[in-house]
Short mmCIF file of C-alpha atoms and ligand atoms in Angstrom, two decimals:
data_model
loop_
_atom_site.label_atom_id
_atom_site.label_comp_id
_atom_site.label_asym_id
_atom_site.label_seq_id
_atom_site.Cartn_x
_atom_site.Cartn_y
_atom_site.Cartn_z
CA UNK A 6 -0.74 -2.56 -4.45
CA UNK A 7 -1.48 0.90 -2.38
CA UNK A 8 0.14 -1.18 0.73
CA UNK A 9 2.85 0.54 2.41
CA UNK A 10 5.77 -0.48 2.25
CA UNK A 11 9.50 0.61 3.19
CA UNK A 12 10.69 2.52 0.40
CA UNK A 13 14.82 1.99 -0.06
CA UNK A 14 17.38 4.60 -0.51
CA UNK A 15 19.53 3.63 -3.18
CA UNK A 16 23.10 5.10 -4.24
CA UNK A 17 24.75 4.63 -7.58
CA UNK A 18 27.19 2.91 -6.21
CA UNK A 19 27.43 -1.13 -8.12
CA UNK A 20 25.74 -2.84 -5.56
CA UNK A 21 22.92 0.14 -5.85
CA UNK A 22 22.03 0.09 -9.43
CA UNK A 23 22.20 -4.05 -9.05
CA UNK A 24 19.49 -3.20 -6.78
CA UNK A 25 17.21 -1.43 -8.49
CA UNK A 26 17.51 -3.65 -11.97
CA UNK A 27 16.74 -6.43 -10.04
CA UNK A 28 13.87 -4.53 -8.18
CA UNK A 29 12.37 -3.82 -11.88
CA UNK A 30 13.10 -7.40 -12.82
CA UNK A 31 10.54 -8.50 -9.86
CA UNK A 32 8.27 -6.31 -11.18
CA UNK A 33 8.73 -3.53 -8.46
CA UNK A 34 8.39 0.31 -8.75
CA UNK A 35 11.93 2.20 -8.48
CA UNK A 36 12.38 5.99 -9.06
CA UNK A 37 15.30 7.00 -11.33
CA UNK A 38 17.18 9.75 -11.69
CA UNK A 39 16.87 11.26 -15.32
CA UNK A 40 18.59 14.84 -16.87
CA UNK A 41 15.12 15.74 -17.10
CA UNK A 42 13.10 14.38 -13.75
CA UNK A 43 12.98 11.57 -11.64
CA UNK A 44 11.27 9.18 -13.13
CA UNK A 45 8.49 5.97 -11.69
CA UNK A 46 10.17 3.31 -13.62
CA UNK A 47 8.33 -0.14 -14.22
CA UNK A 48 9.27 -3.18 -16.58
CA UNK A 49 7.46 -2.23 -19.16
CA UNK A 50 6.44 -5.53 -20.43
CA UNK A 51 4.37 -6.37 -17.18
CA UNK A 52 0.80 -5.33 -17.10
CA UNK A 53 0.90 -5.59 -13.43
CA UNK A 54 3.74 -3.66 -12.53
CA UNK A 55 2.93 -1.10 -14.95
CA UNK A 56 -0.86 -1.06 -13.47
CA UNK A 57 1.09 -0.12 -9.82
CA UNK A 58 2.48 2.91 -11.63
CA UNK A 59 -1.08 4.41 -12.26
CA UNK A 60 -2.03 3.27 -8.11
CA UNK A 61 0.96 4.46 -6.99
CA UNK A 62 0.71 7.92 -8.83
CA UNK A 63 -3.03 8.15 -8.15
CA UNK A 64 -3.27 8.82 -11.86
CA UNK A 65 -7.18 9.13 -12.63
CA UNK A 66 -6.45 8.37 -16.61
CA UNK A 67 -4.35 5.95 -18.23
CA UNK A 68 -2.21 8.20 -20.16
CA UNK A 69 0.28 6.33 -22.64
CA UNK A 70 3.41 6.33 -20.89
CA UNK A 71 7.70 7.15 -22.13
CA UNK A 72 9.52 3.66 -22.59
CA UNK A 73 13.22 3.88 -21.31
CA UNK A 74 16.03 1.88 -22.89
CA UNK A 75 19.56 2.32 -22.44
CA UNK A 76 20.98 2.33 -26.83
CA UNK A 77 18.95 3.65 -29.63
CA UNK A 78 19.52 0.57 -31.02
CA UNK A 79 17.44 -0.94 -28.68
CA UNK A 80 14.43 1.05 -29.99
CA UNK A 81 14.54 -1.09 -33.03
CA UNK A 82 12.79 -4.21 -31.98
CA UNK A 83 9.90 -1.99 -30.13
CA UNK A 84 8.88 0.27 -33.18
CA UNK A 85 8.99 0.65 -37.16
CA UNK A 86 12.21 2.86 -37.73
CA UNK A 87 12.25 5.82 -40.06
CA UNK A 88 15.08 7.93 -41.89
CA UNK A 89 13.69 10.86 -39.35
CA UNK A 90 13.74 8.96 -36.31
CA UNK A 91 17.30 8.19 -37.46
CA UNK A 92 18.29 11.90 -37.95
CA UNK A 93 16.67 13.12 -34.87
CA UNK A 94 18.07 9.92 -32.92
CA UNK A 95 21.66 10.23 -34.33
CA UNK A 96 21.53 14.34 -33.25
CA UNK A 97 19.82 13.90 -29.90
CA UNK A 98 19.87 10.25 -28.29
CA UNK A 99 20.92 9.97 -25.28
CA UNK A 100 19.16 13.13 -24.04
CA UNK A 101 15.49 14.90 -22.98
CA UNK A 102 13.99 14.19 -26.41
CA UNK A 103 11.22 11.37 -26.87
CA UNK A 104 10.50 10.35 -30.27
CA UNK A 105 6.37 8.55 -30.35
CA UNK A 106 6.43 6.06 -33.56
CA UNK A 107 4.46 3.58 -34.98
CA UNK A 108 4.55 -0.07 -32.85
CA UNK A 109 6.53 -2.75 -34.31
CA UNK A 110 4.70 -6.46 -34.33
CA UNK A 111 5.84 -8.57 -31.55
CA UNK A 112 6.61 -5.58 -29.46
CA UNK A 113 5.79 -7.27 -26.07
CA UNK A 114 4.90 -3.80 -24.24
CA UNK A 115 1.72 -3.93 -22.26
CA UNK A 116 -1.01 -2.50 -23.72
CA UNK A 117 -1.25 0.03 -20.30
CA UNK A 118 2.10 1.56 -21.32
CA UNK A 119 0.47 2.50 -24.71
CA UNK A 120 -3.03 3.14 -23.91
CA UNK A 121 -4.36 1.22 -26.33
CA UNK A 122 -2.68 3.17 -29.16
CA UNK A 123 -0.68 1.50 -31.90
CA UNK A 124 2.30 4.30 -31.31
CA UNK A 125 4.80 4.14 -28.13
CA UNK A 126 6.85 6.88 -27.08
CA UNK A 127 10.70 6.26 -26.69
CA UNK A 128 13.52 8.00 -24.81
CA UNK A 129 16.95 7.18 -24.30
CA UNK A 130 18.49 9.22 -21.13
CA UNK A 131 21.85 10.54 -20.91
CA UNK A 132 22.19 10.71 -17.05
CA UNK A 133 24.57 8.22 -16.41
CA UNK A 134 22.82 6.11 -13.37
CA UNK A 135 20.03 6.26 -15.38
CA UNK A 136 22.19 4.50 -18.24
CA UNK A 137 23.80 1.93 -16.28
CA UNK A 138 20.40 0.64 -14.44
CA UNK A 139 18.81 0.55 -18.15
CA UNK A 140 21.80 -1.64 -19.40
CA UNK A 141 22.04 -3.54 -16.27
CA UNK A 142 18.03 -4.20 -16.11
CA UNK A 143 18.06 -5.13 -20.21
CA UNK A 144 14.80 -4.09 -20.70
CA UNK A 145 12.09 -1.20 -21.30
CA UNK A 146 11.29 0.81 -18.41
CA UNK A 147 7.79 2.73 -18.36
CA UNK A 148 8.43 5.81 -16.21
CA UNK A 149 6.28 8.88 -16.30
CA UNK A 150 7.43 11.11 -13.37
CA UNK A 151 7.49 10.13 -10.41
CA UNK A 152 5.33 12.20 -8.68
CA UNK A 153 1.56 12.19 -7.32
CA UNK A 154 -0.83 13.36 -9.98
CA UNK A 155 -1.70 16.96 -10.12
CA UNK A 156 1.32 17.67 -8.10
CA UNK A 157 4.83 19.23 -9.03
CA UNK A 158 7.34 17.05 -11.19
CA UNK A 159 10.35 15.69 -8.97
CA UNK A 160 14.28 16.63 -9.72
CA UNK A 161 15.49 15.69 -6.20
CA UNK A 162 15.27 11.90 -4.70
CA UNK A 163 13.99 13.86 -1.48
CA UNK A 164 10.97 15.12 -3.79
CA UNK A 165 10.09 11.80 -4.51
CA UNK A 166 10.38 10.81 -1.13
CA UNK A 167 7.53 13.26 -0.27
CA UNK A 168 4.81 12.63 -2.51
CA UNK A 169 6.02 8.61 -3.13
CA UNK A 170 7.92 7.67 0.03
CA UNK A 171 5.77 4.29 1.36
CA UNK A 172 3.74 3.37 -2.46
CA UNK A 173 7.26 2.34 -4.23
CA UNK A 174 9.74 0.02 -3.55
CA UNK A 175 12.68 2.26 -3.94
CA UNK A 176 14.39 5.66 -5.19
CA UNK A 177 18.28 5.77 -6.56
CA UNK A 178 19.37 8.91 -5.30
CA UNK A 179 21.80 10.41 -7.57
CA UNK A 180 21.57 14.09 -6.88
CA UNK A 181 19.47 16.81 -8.76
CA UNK A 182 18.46 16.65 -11.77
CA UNK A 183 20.79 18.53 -14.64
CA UNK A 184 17.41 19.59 -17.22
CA UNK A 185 14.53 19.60 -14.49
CA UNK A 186 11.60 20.06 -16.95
CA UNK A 187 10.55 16.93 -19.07
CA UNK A 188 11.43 16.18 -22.32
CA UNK A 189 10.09 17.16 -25.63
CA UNK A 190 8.64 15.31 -27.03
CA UNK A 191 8.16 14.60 -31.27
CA UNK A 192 5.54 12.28 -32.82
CA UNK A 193 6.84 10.80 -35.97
CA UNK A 194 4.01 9.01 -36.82
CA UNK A 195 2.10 11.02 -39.29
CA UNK A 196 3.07 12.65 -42.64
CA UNK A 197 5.60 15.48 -40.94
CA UNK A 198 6.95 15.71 -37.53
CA UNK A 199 4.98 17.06 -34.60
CA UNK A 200 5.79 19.10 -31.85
CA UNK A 201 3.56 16.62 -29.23
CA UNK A 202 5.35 18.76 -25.92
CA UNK A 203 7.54 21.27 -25.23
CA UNK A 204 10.40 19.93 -22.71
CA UNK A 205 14.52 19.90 -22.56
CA UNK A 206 15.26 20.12 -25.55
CA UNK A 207 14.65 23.21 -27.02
CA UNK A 208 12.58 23.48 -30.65
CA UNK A 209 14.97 25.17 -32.36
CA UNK A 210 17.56 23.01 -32.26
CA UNK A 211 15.41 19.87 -33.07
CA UNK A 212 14.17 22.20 -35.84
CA UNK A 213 17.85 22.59 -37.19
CA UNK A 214 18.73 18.92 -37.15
CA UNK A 215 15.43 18.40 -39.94
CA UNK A 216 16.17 21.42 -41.84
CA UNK A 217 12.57 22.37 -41.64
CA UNK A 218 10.40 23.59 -39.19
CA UNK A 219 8.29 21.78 -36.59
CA UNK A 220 4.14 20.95 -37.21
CA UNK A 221 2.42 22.79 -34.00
CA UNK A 222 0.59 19.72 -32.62
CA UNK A 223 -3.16 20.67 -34.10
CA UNK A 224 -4.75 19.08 -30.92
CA UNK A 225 -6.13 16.05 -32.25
CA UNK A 226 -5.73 12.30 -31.34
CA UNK A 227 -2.25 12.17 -30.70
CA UNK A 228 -1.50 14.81 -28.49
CA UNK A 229 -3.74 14.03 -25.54
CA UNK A 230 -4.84 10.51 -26.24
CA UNK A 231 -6.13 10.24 -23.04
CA UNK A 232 -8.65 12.62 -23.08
CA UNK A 233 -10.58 12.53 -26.08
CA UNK A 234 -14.23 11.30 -25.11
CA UNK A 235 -13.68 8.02 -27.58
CA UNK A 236 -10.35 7.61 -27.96
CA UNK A 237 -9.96 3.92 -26.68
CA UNK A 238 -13.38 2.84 -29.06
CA UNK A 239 -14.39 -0.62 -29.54
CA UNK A 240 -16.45 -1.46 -32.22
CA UNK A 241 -18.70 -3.21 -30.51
CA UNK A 242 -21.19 -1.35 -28.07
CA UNK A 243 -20.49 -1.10 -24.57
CA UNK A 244 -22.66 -1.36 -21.69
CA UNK A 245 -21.64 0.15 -18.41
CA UNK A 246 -22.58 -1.59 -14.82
CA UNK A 247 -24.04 -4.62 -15.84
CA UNK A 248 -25.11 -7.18 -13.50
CA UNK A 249 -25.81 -9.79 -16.31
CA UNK A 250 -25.48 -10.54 -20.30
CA UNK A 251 -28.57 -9.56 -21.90
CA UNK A 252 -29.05 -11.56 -24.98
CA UNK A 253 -25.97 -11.55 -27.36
CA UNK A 254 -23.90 -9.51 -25.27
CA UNK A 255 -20.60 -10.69 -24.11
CA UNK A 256 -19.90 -10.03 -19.96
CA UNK A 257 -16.76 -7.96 -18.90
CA UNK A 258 -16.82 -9.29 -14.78
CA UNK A 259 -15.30 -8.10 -11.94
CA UNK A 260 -15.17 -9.92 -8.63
CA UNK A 261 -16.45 -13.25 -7.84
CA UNK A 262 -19.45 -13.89 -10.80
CA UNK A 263 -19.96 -16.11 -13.77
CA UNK A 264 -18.79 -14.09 -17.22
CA UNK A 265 -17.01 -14.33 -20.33
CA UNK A 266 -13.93 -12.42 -19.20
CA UNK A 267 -12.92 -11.67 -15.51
CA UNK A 268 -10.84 -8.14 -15.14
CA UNK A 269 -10.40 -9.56 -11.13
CA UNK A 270 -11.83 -12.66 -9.79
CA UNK A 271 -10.73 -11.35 -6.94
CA UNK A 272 -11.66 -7.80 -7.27
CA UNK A 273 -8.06 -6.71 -7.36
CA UNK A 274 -8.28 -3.56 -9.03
CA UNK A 275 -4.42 -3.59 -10.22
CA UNK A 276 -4.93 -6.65 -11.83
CA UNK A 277 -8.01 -5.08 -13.53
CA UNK A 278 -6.10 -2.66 -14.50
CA UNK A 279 -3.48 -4.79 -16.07
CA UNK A 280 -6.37 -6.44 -17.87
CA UNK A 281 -8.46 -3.77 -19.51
CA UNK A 282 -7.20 -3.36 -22.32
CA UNK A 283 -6.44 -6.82 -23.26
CA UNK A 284 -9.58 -8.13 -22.26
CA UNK A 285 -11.72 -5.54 -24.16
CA UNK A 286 -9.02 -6.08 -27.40
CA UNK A 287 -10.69 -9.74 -26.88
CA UNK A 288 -14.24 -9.13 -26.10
CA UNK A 289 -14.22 -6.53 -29.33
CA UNK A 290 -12.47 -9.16 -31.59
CA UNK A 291 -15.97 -11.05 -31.43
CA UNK A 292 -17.47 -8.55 -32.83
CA UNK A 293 -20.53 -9.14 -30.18
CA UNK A 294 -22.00 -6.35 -27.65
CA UNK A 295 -19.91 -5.84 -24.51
CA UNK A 296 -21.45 -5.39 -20.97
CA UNK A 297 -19.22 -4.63 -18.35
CA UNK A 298 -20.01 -5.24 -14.34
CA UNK A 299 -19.43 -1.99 -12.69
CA UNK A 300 -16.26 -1.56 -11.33
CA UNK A 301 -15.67 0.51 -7.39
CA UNK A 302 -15.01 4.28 -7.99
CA UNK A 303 -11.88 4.55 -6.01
CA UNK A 304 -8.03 3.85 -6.40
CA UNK A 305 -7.24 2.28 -9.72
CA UNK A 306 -11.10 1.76 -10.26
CA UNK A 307 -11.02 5.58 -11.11
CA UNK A 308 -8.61 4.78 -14.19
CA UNK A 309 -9.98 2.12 -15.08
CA UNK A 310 -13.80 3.95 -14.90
CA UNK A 311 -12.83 6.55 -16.69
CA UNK A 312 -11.73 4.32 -19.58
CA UNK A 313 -14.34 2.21 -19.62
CA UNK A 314 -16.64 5.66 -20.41
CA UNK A 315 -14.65 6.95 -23.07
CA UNK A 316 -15.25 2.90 -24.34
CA UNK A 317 -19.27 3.79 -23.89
CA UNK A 318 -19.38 7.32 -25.16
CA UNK A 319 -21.49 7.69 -28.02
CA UNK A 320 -19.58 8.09 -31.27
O1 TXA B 415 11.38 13.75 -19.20
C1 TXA B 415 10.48 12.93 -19.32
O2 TXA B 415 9.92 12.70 -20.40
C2 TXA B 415 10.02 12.20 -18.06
C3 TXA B 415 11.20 11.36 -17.58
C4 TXA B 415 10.86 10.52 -16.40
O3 TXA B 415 11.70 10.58 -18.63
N1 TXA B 415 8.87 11.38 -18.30
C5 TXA B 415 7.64 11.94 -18.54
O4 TXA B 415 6.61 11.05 -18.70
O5 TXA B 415 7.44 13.12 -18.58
P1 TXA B 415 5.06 11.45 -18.70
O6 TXA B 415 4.29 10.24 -18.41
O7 TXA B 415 4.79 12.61 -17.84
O8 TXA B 415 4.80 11.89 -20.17
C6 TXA B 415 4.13 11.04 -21.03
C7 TXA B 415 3.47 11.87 -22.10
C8 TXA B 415 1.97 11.63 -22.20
O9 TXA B 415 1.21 12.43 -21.34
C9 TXA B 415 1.71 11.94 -23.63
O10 TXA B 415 1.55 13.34 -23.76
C10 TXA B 415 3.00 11.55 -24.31
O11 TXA B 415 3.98 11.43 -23.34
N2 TXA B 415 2.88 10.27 -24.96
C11 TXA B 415 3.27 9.06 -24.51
N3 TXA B 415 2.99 8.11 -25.40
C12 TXA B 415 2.42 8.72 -26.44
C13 TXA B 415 1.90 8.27 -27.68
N4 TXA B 415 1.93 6.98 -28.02
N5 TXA B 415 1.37 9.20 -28.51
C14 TXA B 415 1.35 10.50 -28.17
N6 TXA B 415 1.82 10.99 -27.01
C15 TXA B 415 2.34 10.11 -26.16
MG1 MG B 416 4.36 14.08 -15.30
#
């Protein structure tokens, strides 16, 4: 996963945005060019490549992650629809606004893109490569930006080359980017609209479009799902670096060792990744105790560590 590799330069030229859809399609890490940033795009619907986003990115926290599509008609089959998500999409689709909303059944989405949550965030982009490798690829991209955590967002393909340039299979170089801050982005699934982040699109106008004003995001679950202590909370209990089930208890392995689930036979910590939350959806549907073998501190283990905490956390 953290191998290097040669990193392609890719132009928006046909052959170039063939390239990079069919780069997603393998399950491979491209960097678009968005209004707003350049963007670490990953088929959405594969736990693995999605898991390579977090390595690549050195990401310490599975954050939910922005799902690209190329219509807003494709947003349909991924969440439940509302006569606000139609206003705000009918205004402001294609552009730097992402709209969170409640997950439709069937959706198909790894559970990394959405941390777990039963909301996904959606964006359509207007930048035009962006467009055509969305339409060409057919599917949902993940992309958060595509930069290394904790450092400066990208706008430029030679950006992403810096921080990136070696962890990801490509970048389509299409120039700066028009916006250069990220979107904004709205959750739509409470009671009244929420101003989740500030980005491209400025409040006011989104404000105008509803004919009321904005809620300020009051700092609770939704905003920063990712860091509340218990966010991702199983009912069951959970038991951190366990080297065996104690009676009742249901084993969470890692690496070569007899248990009920394995995040990595092989101790591939992108694979674990991919895993985690599927496996521990499973373990908690038992409604028995979950231990959990510990898993290294380093790379994706970090994530994955971190999680696994919040899972432990007293609540
Ligand atoms: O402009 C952009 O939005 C760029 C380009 C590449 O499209 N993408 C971007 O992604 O900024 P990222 O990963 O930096 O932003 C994702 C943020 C999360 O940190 C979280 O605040 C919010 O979107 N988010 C995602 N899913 C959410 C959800 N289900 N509920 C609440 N917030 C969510
Ligand atoms: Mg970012």
């Amino acid at each position: 996963a953290a191998m290097m590799q040669e990193t392609q330069v890719l132009t928006p030229t046909d052959a170039g945005i063939a390239t990079a859809a069919a780069l997603l399609q393998a399950g491979a890490l491209v960097a678009i060019p968005t209004e707003t940033v350049y963007g670490l795009g990953a088929d959405a619907r594969n736990g693995t490549a999605v898991a390579q986003i977090y390595a690549a990115k050195g990401r310490p926290s599975f954050n939910p992650l922005i799902i690209h599509l190329a219509s807003a008609e494709d947003a349909r089959r991924y969440v439940q629809w509302s006569d606000t998500a139609e206003v705000l999409a009918s205004a402001f689709w294609p552009g730097p606004l992402t709209l969170v909303l409640p997950l439709a059944q069937g959706h198909g989405l790894s559970s990394l893109v959405t941390a777990g949550l039963d909301t996904v965030a959606i964006r359509i982009p207007a930048h035009p490569a962006a467009q055509r490798v969305l339409a060409r690829f057919g599917g949902p991209v993940a992309a958060p930006s595509a930069n290394p955590s904790g450092r400066i967002s990208p706008t430029t393909a030679a950006h992403v080359l810096a921080g990136l340039g070696g962890k990801i299979a490509a970048v389509l170089d299409d120039g700066p980017c028009s916006v250069g801050v990220e979107s904004t982005i709205v959750g739509l699934a409470g009671p009244a609209p929420v101003l989740l982040r500030a980005g491209g699109l400025p409040q006011e106008a989104i404000e105008a479009a509803l004919g009321a004003p904005l809620s300020a995001d009051d700092g609770t679950a939704i905003s920063a799902p990712g860091q509340l202590a218990s966010h991702y909370a199983p009912q069951a209990m959970v038991r951190l670096n366990a080297t065996a089930a104690q009676a009742g208890e249901l084993l969470l392995g890692f690496g070569a060792m007899e248990c009920d689930l394995n995040l990595s036979a092989t101790a591939d910590l992108v694979e674990a990744a991919a895993n985690l939350f599927d496996h521990l959806h499973k373990l908690d549907a038992t409604g028995q105790p979950i231990a959990v073998a510990s898993i290294p501190d380093y790379g994706l283990g970090r994530a994955i560590n971190d999680r696994l905490r919040r899972a432990a956390a007293p609540r």
